[in-house]
Structure formats: structure tokens, C-alpha cells
Short mmCIF file of C-alpha atoms in Angstrom, two decimals:
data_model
loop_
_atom_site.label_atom_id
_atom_site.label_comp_id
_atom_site.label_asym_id
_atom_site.label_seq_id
_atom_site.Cartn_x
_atom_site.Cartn_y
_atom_site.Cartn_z
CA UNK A 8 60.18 -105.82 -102.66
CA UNK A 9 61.00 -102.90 -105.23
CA UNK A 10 59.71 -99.55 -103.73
CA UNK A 11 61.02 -97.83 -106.74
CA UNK A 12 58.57 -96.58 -109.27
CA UNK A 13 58.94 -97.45 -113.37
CA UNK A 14 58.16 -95.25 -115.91
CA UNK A 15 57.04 -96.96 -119.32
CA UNK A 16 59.13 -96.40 -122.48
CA UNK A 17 56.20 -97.48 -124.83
CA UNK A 18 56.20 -99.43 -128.56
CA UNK A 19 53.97 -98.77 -131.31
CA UNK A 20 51.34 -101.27 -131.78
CA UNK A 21 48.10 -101.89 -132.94
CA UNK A 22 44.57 -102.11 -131.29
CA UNK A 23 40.53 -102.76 -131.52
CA UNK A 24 38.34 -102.01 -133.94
CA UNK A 25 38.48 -98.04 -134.81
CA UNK A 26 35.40 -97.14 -133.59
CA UNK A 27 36.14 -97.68 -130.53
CA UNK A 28 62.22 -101.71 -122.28
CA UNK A 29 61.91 -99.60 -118.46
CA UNK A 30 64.44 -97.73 -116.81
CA UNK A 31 63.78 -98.07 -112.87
CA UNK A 32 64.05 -95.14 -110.70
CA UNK A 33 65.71 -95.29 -107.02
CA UNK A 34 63.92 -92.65 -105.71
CA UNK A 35 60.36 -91.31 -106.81
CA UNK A 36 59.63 -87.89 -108.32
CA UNK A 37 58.86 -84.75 -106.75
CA UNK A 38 55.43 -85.11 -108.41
CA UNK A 39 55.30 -88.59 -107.32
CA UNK A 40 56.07 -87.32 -103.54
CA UNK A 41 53.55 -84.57 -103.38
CA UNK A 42 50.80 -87.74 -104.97
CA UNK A 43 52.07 -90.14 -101.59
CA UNK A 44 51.36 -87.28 -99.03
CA UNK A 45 47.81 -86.84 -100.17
CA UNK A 46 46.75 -90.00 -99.50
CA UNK A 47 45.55 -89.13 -95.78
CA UNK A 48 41.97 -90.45 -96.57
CA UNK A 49 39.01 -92.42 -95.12
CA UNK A 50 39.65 -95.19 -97.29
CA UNK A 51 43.57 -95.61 -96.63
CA UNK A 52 42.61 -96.08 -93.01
CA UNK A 53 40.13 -98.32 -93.60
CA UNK A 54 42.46 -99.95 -95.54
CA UNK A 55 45.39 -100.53 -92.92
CA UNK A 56 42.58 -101.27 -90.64
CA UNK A 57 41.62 -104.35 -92.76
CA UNK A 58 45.33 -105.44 -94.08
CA UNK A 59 47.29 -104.91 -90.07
CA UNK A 60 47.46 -106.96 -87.49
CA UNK A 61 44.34 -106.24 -84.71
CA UNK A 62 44.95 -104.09 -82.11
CA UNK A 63 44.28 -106.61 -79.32
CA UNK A 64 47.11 -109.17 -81.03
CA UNK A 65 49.82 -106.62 -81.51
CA UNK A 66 49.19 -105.53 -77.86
CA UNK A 67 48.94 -109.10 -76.11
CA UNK A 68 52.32 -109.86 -78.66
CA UNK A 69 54.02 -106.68 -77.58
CA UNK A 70 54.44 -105.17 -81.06
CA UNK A 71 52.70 -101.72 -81.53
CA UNK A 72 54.30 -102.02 -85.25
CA UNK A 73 51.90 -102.89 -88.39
CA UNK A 74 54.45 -105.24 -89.79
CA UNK A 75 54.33 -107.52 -86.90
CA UNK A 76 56.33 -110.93 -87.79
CA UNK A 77 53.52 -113.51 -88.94
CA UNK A 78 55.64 -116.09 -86.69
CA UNK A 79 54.90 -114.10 -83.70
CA UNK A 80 51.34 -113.25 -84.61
CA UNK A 81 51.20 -117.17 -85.39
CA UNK A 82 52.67 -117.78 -81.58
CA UNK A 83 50.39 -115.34 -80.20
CA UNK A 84 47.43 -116.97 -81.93
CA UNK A 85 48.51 -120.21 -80.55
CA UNK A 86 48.59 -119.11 -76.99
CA UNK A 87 45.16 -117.14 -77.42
CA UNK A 88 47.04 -113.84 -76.28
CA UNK A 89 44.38 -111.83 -78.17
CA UNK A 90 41.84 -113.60 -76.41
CA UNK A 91 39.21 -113.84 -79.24
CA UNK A 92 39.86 -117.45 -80.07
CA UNK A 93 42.29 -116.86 -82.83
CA UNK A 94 42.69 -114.54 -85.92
CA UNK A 95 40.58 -111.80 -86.65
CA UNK A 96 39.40 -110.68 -90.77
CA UNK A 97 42.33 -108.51 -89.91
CA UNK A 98 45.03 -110.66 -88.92
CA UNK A 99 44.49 -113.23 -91.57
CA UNK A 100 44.84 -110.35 -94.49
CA UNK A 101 47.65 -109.02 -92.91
CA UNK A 102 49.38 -112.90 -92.51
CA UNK A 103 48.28 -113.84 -95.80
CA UNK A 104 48.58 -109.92 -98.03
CA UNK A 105 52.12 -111.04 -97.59
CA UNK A 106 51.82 -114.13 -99.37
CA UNK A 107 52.02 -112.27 -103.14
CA UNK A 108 51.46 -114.33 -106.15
CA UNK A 109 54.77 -113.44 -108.05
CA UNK A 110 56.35 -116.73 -108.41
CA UNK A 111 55.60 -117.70 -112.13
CA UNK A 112 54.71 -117.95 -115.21
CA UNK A 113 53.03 -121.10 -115.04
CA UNK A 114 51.38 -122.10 -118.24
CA UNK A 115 47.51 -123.14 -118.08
CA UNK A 116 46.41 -122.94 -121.72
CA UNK A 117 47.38 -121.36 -125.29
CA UNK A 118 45.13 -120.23 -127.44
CA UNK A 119 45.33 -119.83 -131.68
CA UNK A 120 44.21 -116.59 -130.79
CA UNK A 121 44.73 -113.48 -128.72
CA UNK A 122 43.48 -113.96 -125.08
CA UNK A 123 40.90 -111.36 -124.36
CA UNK A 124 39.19 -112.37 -120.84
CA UNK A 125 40.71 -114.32 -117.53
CA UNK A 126 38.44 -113.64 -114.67
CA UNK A 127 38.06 -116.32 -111.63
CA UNK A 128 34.49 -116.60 -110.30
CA UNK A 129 33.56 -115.65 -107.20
CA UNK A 130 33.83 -118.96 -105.29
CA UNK A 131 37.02 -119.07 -106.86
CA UNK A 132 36.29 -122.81 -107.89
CA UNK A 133 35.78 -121.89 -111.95
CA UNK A 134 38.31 -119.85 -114.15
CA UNK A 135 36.68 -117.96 -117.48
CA UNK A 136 38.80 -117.43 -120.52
CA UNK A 137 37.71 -115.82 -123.78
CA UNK A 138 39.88 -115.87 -127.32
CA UNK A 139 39.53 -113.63 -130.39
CA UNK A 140 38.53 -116.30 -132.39
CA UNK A 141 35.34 -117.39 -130.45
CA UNK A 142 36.33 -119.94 -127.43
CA UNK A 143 35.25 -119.41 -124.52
CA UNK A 144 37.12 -121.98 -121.87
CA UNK A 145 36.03 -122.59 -118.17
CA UNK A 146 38.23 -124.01 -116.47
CA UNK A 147 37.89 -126.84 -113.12
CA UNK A 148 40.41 -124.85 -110.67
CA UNK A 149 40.21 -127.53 -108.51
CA UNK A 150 40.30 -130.45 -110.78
CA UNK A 151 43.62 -129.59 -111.89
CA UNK A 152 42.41 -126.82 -114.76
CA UNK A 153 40.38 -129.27 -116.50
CA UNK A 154 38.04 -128.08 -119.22
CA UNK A 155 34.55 -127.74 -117.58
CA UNK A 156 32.73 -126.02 -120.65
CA UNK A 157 34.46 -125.37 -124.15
CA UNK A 158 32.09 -122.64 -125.47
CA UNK A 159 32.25 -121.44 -129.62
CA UNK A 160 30.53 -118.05 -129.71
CA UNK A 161 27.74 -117.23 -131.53
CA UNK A 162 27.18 -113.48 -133.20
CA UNK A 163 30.68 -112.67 -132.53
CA UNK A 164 32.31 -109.78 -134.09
CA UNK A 165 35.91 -109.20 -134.19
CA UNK A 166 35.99 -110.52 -130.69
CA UNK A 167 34.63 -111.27 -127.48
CA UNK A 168 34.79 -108.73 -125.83
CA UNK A 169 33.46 -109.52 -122.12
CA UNK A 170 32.01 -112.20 -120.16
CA UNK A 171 29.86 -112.01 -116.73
CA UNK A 172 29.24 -114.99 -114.90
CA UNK A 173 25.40 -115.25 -113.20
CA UNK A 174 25.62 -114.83 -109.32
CA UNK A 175 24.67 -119.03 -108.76
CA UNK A 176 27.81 -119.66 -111.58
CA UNK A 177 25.12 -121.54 -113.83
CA UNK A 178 25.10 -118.97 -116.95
CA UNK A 179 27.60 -116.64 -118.50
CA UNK A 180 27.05 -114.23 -120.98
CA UNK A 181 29.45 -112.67 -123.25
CA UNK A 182 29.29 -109.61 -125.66
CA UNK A 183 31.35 -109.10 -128.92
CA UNK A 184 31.05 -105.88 -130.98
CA UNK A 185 27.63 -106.62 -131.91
CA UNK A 186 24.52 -105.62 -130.14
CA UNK A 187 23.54 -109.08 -129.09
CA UNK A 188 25.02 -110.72 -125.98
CA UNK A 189 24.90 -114.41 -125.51
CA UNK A 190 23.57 -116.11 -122.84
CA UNK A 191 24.50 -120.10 -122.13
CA UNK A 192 23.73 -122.44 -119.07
CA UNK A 193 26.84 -123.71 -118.28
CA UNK A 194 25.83 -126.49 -116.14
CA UNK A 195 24.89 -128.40 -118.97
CA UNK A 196 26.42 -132.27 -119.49
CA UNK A 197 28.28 -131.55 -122.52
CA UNK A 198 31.80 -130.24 -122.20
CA UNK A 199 31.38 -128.50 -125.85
CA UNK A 200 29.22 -126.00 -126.35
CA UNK A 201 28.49 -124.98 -129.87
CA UNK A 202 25.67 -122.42 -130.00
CA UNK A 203 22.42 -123.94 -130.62
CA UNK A 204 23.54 -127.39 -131.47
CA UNK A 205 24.70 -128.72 -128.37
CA UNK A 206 23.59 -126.09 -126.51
CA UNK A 207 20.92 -122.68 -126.35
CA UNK A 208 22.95 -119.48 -126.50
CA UNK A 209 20.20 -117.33 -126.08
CA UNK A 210 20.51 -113.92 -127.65
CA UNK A 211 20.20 -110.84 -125.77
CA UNK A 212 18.59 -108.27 -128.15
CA UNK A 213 20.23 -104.44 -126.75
CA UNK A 214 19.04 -102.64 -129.74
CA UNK A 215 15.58 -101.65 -129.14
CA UNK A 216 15.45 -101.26 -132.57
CA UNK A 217 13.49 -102.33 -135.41
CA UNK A 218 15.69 -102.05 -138.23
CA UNK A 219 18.36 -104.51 -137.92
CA UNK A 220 21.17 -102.07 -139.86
CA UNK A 221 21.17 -100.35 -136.71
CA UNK A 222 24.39 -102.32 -135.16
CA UNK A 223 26.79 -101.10 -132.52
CA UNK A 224 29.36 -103.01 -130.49
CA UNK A 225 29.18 -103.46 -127.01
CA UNK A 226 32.88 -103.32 -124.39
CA UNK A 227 31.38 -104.35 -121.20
CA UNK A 228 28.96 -106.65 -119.37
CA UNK A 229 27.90 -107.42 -115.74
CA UNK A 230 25.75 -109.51 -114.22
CA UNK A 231 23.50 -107.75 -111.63
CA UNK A 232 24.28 -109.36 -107.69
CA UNK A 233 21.03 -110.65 -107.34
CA UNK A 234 21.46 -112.06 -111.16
CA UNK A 235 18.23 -110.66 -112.40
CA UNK A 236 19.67 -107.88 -115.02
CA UNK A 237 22.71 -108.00 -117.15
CA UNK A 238 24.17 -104.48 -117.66
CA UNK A 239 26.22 -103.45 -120.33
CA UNK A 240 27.96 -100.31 -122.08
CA UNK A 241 28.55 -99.68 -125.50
CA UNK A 242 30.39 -97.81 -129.08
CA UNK A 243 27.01 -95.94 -129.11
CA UNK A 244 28.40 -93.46 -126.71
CA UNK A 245 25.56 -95.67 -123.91
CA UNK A 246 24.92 -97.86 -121.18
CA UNK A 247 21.92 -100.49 -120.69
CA UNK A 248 20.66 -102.42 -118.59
CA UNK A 249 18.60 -105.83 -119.56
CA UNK A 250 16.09 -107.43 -117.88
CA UNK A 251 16.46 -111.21 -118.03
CA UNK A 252 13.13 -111.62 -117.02
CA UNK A 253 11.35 -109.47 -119.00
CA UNK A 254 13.49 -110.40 -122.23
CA UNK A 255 14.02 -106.60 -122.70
CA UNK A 256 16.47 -103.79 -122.21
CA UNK A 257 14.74 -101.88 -119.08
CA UNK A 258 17.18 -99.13 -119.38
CA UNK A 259 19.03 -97.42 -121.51
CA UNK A 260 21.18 -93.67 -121.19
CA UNK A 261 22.95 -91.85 -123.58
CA UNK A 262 25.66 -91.68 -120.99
CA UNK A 263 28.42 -89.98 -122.48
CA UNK A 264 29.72 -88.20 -125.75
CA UNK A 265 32.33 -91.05 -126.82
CA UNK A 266 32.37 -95.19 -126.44
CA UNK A 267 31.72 -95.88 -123.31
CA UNK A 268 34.35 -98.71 -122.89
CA UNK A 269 33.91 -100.21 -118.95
CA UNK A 270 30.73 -100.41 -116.18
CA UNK A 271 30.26 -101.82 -113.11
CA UNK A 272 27.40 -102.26 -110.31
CA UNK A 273 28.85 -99.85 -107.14
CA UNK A 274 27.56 -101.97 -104.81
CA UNK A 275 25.37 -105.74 -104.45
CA UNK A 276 22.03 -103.16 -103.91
CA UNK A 277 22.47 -102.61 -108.17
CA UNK A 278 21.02 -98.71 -107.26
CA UNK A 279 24.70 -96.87 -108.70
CA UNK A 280 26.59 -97.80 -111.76
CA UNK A 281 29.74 -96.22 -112.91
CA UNK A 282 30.86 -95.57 -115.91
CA UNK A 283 34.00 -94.79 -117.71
CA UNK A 284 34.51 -93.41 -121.66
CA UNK A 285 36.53 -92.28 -124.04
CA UNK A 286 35.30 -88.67 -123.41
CA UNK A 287 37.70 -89.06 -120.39
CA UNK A 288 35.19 -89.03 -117.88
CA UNK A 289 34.01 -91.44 -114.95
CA UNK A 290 30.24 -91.01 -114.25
CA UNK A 291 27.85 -92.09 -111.52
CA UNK A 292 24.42 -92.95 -111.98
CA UNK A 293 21.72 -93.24 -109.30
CA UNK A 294 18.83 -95.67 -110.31
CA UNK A 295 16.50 -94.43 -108.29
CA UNK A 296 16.40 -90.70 -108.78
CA UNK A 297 17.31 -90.59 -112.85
CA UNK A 298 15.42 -87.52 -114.47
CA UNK A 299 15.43 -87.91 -117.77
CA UNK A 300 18.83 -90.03 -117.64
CA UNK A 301 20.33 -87.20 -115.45
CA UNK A 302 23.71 -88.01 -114.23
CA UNK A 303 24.13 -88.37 -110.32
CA UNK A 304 27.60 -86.83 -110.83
CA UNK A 305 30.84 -86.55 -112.81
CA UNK A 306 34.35 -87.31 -111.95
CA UNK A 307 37.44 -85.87 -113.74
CA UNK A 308 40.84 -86.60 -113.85
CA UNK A 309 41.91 -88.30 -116.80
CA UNK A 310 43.61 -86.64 -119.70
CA UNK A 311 42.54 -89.50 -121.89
CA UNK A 312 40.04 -92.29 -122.07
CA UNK A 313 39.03 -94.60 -119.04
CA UNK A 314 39.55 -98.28 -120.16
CA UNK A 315 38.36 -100.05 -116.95
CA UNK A 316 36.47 -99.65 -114.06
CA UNK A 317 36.50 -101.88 -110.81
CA UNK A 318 34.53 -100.87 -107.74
CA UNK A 319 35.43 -101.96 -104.07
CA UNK A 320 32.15 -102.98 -103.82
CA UNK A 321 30.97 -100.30 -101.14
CA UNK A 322 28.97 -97.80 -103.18
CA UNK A 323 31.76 -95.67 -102.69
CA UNK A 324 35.34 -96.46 -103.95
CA UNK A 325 36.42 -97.23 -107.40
CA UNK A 326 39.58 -97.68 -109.59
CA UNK A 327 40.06 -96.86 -113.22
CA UNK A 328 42.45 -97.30 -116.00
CA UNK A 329 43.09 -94.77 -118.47
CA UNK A 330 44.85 -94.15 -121.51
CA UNK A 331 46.67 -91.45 -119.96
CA UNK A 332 48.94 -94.70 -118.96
CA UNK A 333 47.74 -93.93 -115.14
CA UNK A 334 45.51 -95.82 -112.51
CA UNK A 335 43.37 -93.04 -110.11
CA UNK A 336 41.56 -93.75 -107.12
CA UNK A 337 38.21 -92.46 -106.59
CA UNK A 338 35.66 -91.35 -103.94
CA UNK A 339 32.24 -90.96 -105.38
CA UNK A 340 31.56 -88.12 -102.47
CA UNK A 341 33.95 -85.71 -103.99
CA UNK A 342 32.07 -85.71 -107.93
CA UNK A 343 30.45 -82.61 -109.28
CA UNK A 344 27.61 -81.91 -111.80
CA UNK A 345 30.42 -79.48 -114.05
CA UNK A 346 31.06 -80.80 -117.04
CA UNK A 347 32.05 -77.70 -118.86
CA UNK A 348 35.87 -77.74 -117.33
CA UNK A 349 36.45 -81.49 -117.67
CA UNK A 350 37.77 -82.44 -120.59
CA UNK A 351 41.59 -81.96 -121.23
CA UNK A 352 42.52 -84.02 -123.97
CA UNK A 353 45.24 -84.92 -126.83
CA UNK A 354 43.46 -85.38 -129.70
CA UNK A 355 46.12 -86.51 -132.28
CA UNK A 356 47.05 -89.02 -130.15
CA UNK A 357 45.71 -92.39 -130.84
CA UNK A 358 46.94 -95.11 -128.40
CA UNK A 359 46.35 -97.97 -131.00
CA UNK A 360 49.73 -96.61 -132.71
CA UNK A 361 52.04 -94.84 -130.85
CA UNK A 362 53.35 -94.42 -127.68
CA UNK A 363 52.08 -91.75 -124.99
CA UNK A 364 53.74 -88.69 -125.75
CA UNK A 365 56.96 -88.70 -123.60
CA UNK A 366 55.80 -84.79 -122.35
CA UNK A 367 52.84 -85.63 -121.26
CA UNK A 368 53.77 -88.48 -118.90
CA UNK A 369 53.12 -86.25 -115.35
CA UNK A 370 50.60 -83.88 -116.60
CA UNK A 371 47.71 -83.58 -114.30
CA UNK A 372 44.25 -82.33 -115.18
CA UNK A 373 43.91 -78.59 -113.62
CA UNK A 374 40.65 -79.83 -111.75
CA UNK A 375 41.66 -83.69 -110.88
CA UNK A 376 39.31 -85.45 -108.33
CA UNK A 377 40.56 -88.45 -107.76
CA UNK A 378 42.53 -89.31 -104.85
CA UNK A 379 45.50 -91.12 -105.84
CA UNK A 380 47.34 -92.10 -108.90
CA UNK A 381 49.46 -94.70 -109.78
CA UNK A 382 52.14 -95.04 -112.49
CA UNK A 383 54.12 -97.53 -113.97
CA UNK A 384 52.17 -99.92 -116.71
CA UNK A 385 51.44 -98.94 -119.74
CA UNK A 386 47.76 -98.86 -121.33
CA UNK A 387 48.23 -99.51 -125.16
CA UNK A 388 46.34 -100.85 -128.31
CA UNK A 389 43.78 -102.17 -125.99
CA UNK A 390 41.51 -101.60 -123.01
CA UNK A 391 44.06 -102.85 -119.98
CA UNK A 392 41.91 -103.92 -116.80
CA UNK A 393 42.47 -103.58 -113.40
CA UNK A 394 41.09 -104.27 -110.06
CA UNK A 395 41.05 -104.50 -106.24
CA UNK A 396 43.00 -107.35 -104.46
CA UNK A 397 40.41 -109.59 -102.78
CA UNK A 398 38.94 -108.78 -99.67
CA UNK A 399 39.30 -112.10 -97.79
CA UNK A 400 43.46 -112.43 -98.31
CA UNK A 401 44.07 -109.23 -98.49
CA UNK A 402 41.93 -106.62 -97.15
CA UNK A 403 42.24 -104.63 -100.39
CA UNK A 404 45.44 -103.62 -99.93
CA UNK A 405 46.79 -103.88 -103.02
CA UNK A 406 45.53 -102.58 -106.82
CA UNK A 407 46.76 -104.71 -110.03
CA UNK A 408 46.51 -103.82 -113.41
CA UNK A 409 47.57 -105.86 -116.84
CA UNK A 410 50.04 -103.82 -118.79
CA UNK A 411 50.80 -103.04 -122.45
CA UNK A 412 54.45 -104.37 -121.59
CA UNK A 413 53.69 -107.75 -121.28
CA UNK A 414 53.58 -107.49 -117.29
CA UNK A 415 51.13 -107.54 -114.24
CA UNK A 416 51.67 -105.13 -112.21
CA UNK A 417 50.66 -104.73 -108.33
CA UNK A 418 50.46 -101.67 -106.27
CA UNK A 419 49.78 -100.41 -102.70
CA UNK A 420 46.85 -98.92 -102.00
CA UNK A 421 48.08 -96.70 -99.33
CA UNK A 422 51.39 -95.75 -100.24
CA UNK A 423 51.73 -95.98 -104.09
CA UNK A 424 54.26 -97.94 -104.75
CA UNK A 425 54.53 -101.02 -107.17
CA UNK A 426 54.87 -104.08 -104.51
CA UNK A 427 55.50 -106.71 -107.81
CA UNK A 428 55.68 -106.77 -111.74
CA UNK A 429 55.21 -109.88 -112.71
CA UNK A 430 56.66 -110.59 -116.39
CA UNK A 431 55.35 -113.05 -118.47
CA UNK A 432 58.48 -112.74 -121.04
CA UNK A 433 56.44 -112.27 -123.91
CA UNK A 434 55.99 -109.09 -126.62
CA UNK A 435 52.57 -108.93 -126.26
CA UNK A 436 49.74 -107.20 -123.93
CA UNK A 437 48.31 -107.96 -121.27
CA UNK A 438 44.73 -107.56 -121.11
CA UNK A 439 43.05 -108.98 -118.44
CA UNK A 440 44.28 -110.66 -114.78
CA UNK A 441 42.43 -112.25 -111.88
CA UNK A 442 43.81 -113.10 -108.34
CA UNK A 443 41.73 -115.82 -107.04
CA UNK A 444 39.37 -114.90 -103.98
CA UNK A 445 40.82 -117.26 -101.43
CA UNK A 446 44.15 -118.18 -102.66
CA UNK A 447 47.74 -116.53 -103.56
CA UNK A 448 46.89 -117.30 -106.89
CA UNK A 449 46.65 -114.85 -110.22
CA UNK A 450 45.63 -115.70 -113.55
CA UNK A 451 46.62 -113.55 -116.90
CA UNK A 452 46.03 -113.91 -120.25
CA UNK A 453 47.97 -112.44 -123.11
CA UNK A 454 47.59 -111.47 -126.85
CA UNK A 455 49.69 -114.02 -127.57
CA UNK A 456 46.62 -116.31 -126.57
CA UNK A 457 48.47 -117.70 -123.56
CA UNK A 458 46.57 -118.06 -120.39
CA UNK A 459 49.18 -117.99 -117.11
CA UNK A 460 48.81 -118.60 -113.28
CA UNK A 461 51.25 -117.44 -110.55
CA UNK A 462 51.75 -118.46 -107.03
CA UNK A 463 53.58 -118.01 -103.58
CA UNK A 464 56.27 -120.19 -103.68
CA UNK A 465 55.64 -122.90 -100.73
CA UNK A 466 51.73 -122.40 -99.74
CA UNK A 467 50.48 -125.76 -98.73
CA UNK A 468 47.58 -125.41 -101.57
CA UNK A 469 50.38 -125.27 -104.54
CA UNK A 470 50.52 -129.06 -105.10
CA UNK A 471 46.73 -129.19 -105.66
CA UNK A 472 46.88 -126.17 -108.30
CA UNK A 473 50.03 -128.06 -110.04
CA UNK A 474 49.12 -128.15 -113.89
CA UNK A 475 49.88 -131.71 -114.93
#
């Protein structure tokens, strides 16, 4: 396990549409230092809480330690020395947060196009792709990666850009830079599904205008938890949010003063969204107290624009991605309503062509609020995703991110450092990853169009997930 930390050497590339080699060090920075020791927080407690063994099995197994062996925690299951009938939530993300996903890659799929989407649902039983040049593939996880639904986009332009599965996995939608997203049943018999011949992609109108020059392209979309709303943010500097049983956009807010590339429900209640644009900011919104689309607060801390958002699901925590080639943590109790002081930016810098400028690599924003960062990947040419580990295998413990370098790369929550990087030996981004809920399993795609798994070399559930 590499507790070193990697700074990116970054190549010029490419990216979207315009409106919208790594030298290792041994021992972390000073600036890197001073980041670890402020990570004495609520959540990194709650964090070891969930991802250590309990406190009844280290003390029945002797071991006050929070790396006890998983062979003795295993024995002291066995003999019921915690006396609770076996493992607790705790125990089983601490036995199986060890069990990383690094052993690949393993190919599922290849694309003509660049790979823009890989996201496994939330059963973990379905696996949704999405290419630049229209297919959308879900996969059978459990039926050996089988095609379950080959989808060919309708109203795409340049490329899909999202997808959102429904809550009950029956419908997905997916946005391109257009302001219609698509809605399809996937539960429908045939395996092909070309829009309205073999099957009814319904268009989801988020103009809520007349005049049909008006276009805009929309970055993001998520289905509600209770699968009622779809919401979505946007190149016209907004966020909506649709109502699927109206048929109409129920909301919409001006949110920021750039694209507002990523959003996310905080929570399953669907009262706070976040937001994150290329004005540099991360914004909260409170559903149920908006005054004339009044913000419920601000967070700052990037120098550059916020590419992806991922909450921990608590109404509390999130993660972002930034251009600023850095991942923060965030605790919606510490945002302000000041605006005026937040954005630090360099403006002739355009991460579509060149490389973040080498001096600017450990600059912090004079009035940061997040409460960690985390260094390594690199966010280039296009808007890099990344996310919390899952909560059943893991406690949360770890944050992953795609990288501009062709990698994956996995971090520790609670002390910083990079845990894997897992390199698909390509030249080409990576966009989006998903570690499966249940499993030691990840999934990647890449701009090469190739979709990848990894796995823990010798889990009993590795012969089943063999790709023939």
C-alpha cells in the first residue's frame, strides 16, 4: 500500500464543447502535513467508527488496535466473543474495506467511441454505460455482463452526457447538450432500443420556452429517491428540477454565474441539492425555504471550476472535483452567504489545452472551507467524477476519483493518502468509475471507449463476475 502522495505532470489535450508521466514522493509536503492534521472532524470519527472493528470484538479478541487481523476478528466471530451473534455493520466494513479492487484491468466492452458514463445501480445487479456516439449499454452483472438493453439515443448532441437510473431500476434517462432529456423503460422485451421504433424515449422538455432557438446543453441528471422528479443542471449558468408527473419543469434557479457542470440530491428527503460550477463555487439549496431562488449558502475553496459532486448521502457531507486538479471535502454547516470574497481564479487558463500551471499546484484559496483536500489525479479536457466508497463494504472510508492520466485513483478519507492507482495502460482519460455496492468490484470507462472492471484477487464471488 503506497502512502506516498503523486503529483501530476499533466499533457495537453483537448475537451467538451467550448461552452462549457508522475514522479512519486517518499514523504508528503509540508503543505500536505499541515492538510493531514486538520482532519480532527465529526465526520473522520464517524468514519473510523463505521470502517474499525467494534469495540466489543476488539475487546473480547484482546486487540485495542483498529487494524485488528481479519483472521482473529474471523476466530472471534466464530467463538461469539463479541457476544452479538456475529459481525456488526462495523466489523464487516472493516474485514471487507480491506478487500480493494486493484487487481485488473479486466476488459468488459469497447466502444467506437469515447466512454462517457459507467455507473452500477444501486442493487448492484445492472451496470450503465454511455458512448459519444449515442449507445447506451446496460449490462446483466450477474449474467456474466450480458447486454440487458442496447439503447441508440435520441436528441443527442455531441454526447451523452449523463444518465440516472429511476429508484425501481425500470427507466433511465440521459441528457446530451441539448435541453431535452430522454426518458426509456428499460424493462421492455427487446434488447435494442432505438428511440421510438422499438421503443418510447420520451422527451423531457427543460426549456420552458416557446421559441425552440432557445437551446442550451445540460451536464448533469438525477433521479429524485422517491423517483418522482428528475433534476438536472445546465450551460445556462442553472439548475432544474422536472416533475415526471406533471410533464413540466417545477423548478428552475439561475444558480450560478458560469455552467453549472454537476448536482446531486443531499439526502433521500430531496429538500437540499448541491451544486457545483465553473464560477468555482459549491452551493446549497434548501427546497423548502427558497425566496426568490435564494441560496441556502455558499462554499468556497476551489481556485477553478467544480466538475463533480457526490454527496454521502446524509444532508451533510459532500465531495467535489475541481479543475484546480484537487478533491475537497465538505461540511455543509461551515457555508456562508459571502459571495463577494470567493472567487480566486486563473482566467487564461483553459483546462481543455494545457496543463495546470506548475505554480499553482499548492495554492489555497485565502478563505477555503472545505475540510480536506486531496491531491494526486489530474482533472483535464473533461469533467473527471468522483465519489464515496460504498457504505455496506466499506463504511465510506475511502474517496475515488477517475483521472486525466488514464488512472483510478483511491484515497483515505481520514488520513489523505492515495491507498491505490489503478492504471488502465492507456493515453486516454478517465471519466467516470463505479465500485459496485456489495462487491470488491470497480468499473471504469475510458475515452478510448473501453469499459474495465477490477477485482480482489481471490474473493469467492470472482468466478461468477469472470467475463467469458
Amino acid at each position: 500500500m503506497q502512502m506516498g502522495y503523486n503529483i501530476s505532470r499533466l499533457t495537453m489535450d483537448d475537451d467538451e464543447p467550448s461552452n462549457h508521466a508522475q514522479p512519486s514522493l517518499n514523504q508528503p509536503s509540508s503543505y500536505m502535513v499541515r492538510e493531514m492534521f486538520e482532519l480532527d472532524n465529526e465526520i473522520f470519527h464517524i468514519t473510523m467508527l463505521k470502517s474499525r472493528p467494534s469495540e466489543g470484538l476488539r475487546q473480547a479478541t484482546r486487540s485495542m488496535e483498529s487494524n485488528t487481523s481479519t483472521f482473529r476478528m474471523l476466530s472471534g466471530r466464530e467463538i461469539n466473543s463479541g457476544k452479538n451473534g456475529g459481525f456488526s455493520k462495523a466489523d464487516r466494513s472493516c474485514v471487507l474495506g480491506g478487500c480493494l479492487p486493484v487487481n485488473g484491468p479486466h476488459k468488459i466492452d469497447k466502444g467506437s467511441t469515447r466512454a462517457y458514463v459507467s455507473r452500477f445501480s444501486d442493487d448492484g445487479s445492472l451496470l450503465v454505460t454511455a458512448f459519444q456516439g449515442g449507445h447506451i449499454r446496460i449490462y446483466d452483472v450477474e449474467q456474466d455482463w450480458k447486454v440487458h438493453k442496447d439503447i441508440l439515443a435520441r436528441s443527442m448532441r455531441w454526447t451523452i452526457t449523463d444518465t440516472s437510473l429511476s429508484p425501481d431500476q425500470q427507466y433511465l434517462v440521459y441528457s446530451s447538450m441539448s435541453p431535452i432529456v430522454n426518458l426509456v423503460n428499460i424493462d421492455s422485451a427487446a434488447t435494442e432500443s432505438h428511440a421510438n421504433i422499438t421503443d418510447i424515449h420520451e422527451g423531457l422538455d427543460f426549456s420552458m420556452h416557446e421559441d425552440v432557438i432557445y437551446a442550451f446543453g445540460i451536464f448533469s441528471v438525477k433521479f429524485s429517491s422517491d423517483g418522482r422528479e428528475v433534476l438536472a443542471g445546465s450551460n445556462d449558468d442553472s439548475l432544474y428540477v422536472y416533475d415526471l408527473h406533471a410533464n413540466k419543469v417545477s423548478l428552475r434557479l439561475e444558480a450560478h454565474t458560469a455552467d453549472v457542470n454537476t448536482v446531486a440530491f443531499a439526502d433521500e428527503t430531496s429538500h437540499l441539492i448541491f451544486s457545483g460550477s465553473d464560477d468555482s463555487l459549491c452551493k446549497v439549496w434548501d427546497r423548502r425555504c427558497l425566496n426568490q431562488g435564494q441560496v441556502a449558502g455558499v462554499l468556497t475553496g476551489h481556485l477553478e471550476g467544480v466538475t463533480c459532486i457526490d454527496s454521502r448521502g446524509d444532508g451533510r457531507y459532500f465531495i467535489s472535483n475541481g479543475k484546480d486538479q484537487t478533491l475537497k471535502l465538505w461540511d455543509i454547516r461551515k457555508m456562508s452567504s459571502n459571495m463577494d470574497r470567493s472567487r480566486i481564479r486563473y482566467s487564461k487558463w483553459d483546462y481543455r489545452y494545457t496543463p495546470y500551471p506548475q505554480q499553482y499546484e499548492f495554492h489555497r484559496h485565502p478563505y477555503d472551507q472545505s475540510l480536506a483536500t486531496y491531491r494526486g489525479h489530474a482533472v483535464l479536457r473533461t469533467l473527471i467524477r468522483c465519489y464515496f466508497s460504498p457504505e455496506y463494504s466499506t463504511g465510506k472510508r475511502y474517496i475515488y476519483t477517475g483521472s486525466h492520466d488514464s488512472c483510478v485513483y483511491i484515497y483515505d478519507l481520514v488520513t489523505g493518502a492515495e491507498v491505490a492507482k489503478l492504471d488502465c495502460e492507456i493515453s486516454t482519460a478517465v471519466r467516470d468509475c463505479s465500485w459496485h455496492p456489495y462487491y470488491p468490484t470497480l468499473v471504469n470507462c475510458t475515452w478510448d471507449g473501453q469499459v474495465v472492471r477490477w477485482k480482489y484477487v481471490g474473493n469467492s464471488y470472482e468466478d461468477k463476475m469472470e467475463v467469458n
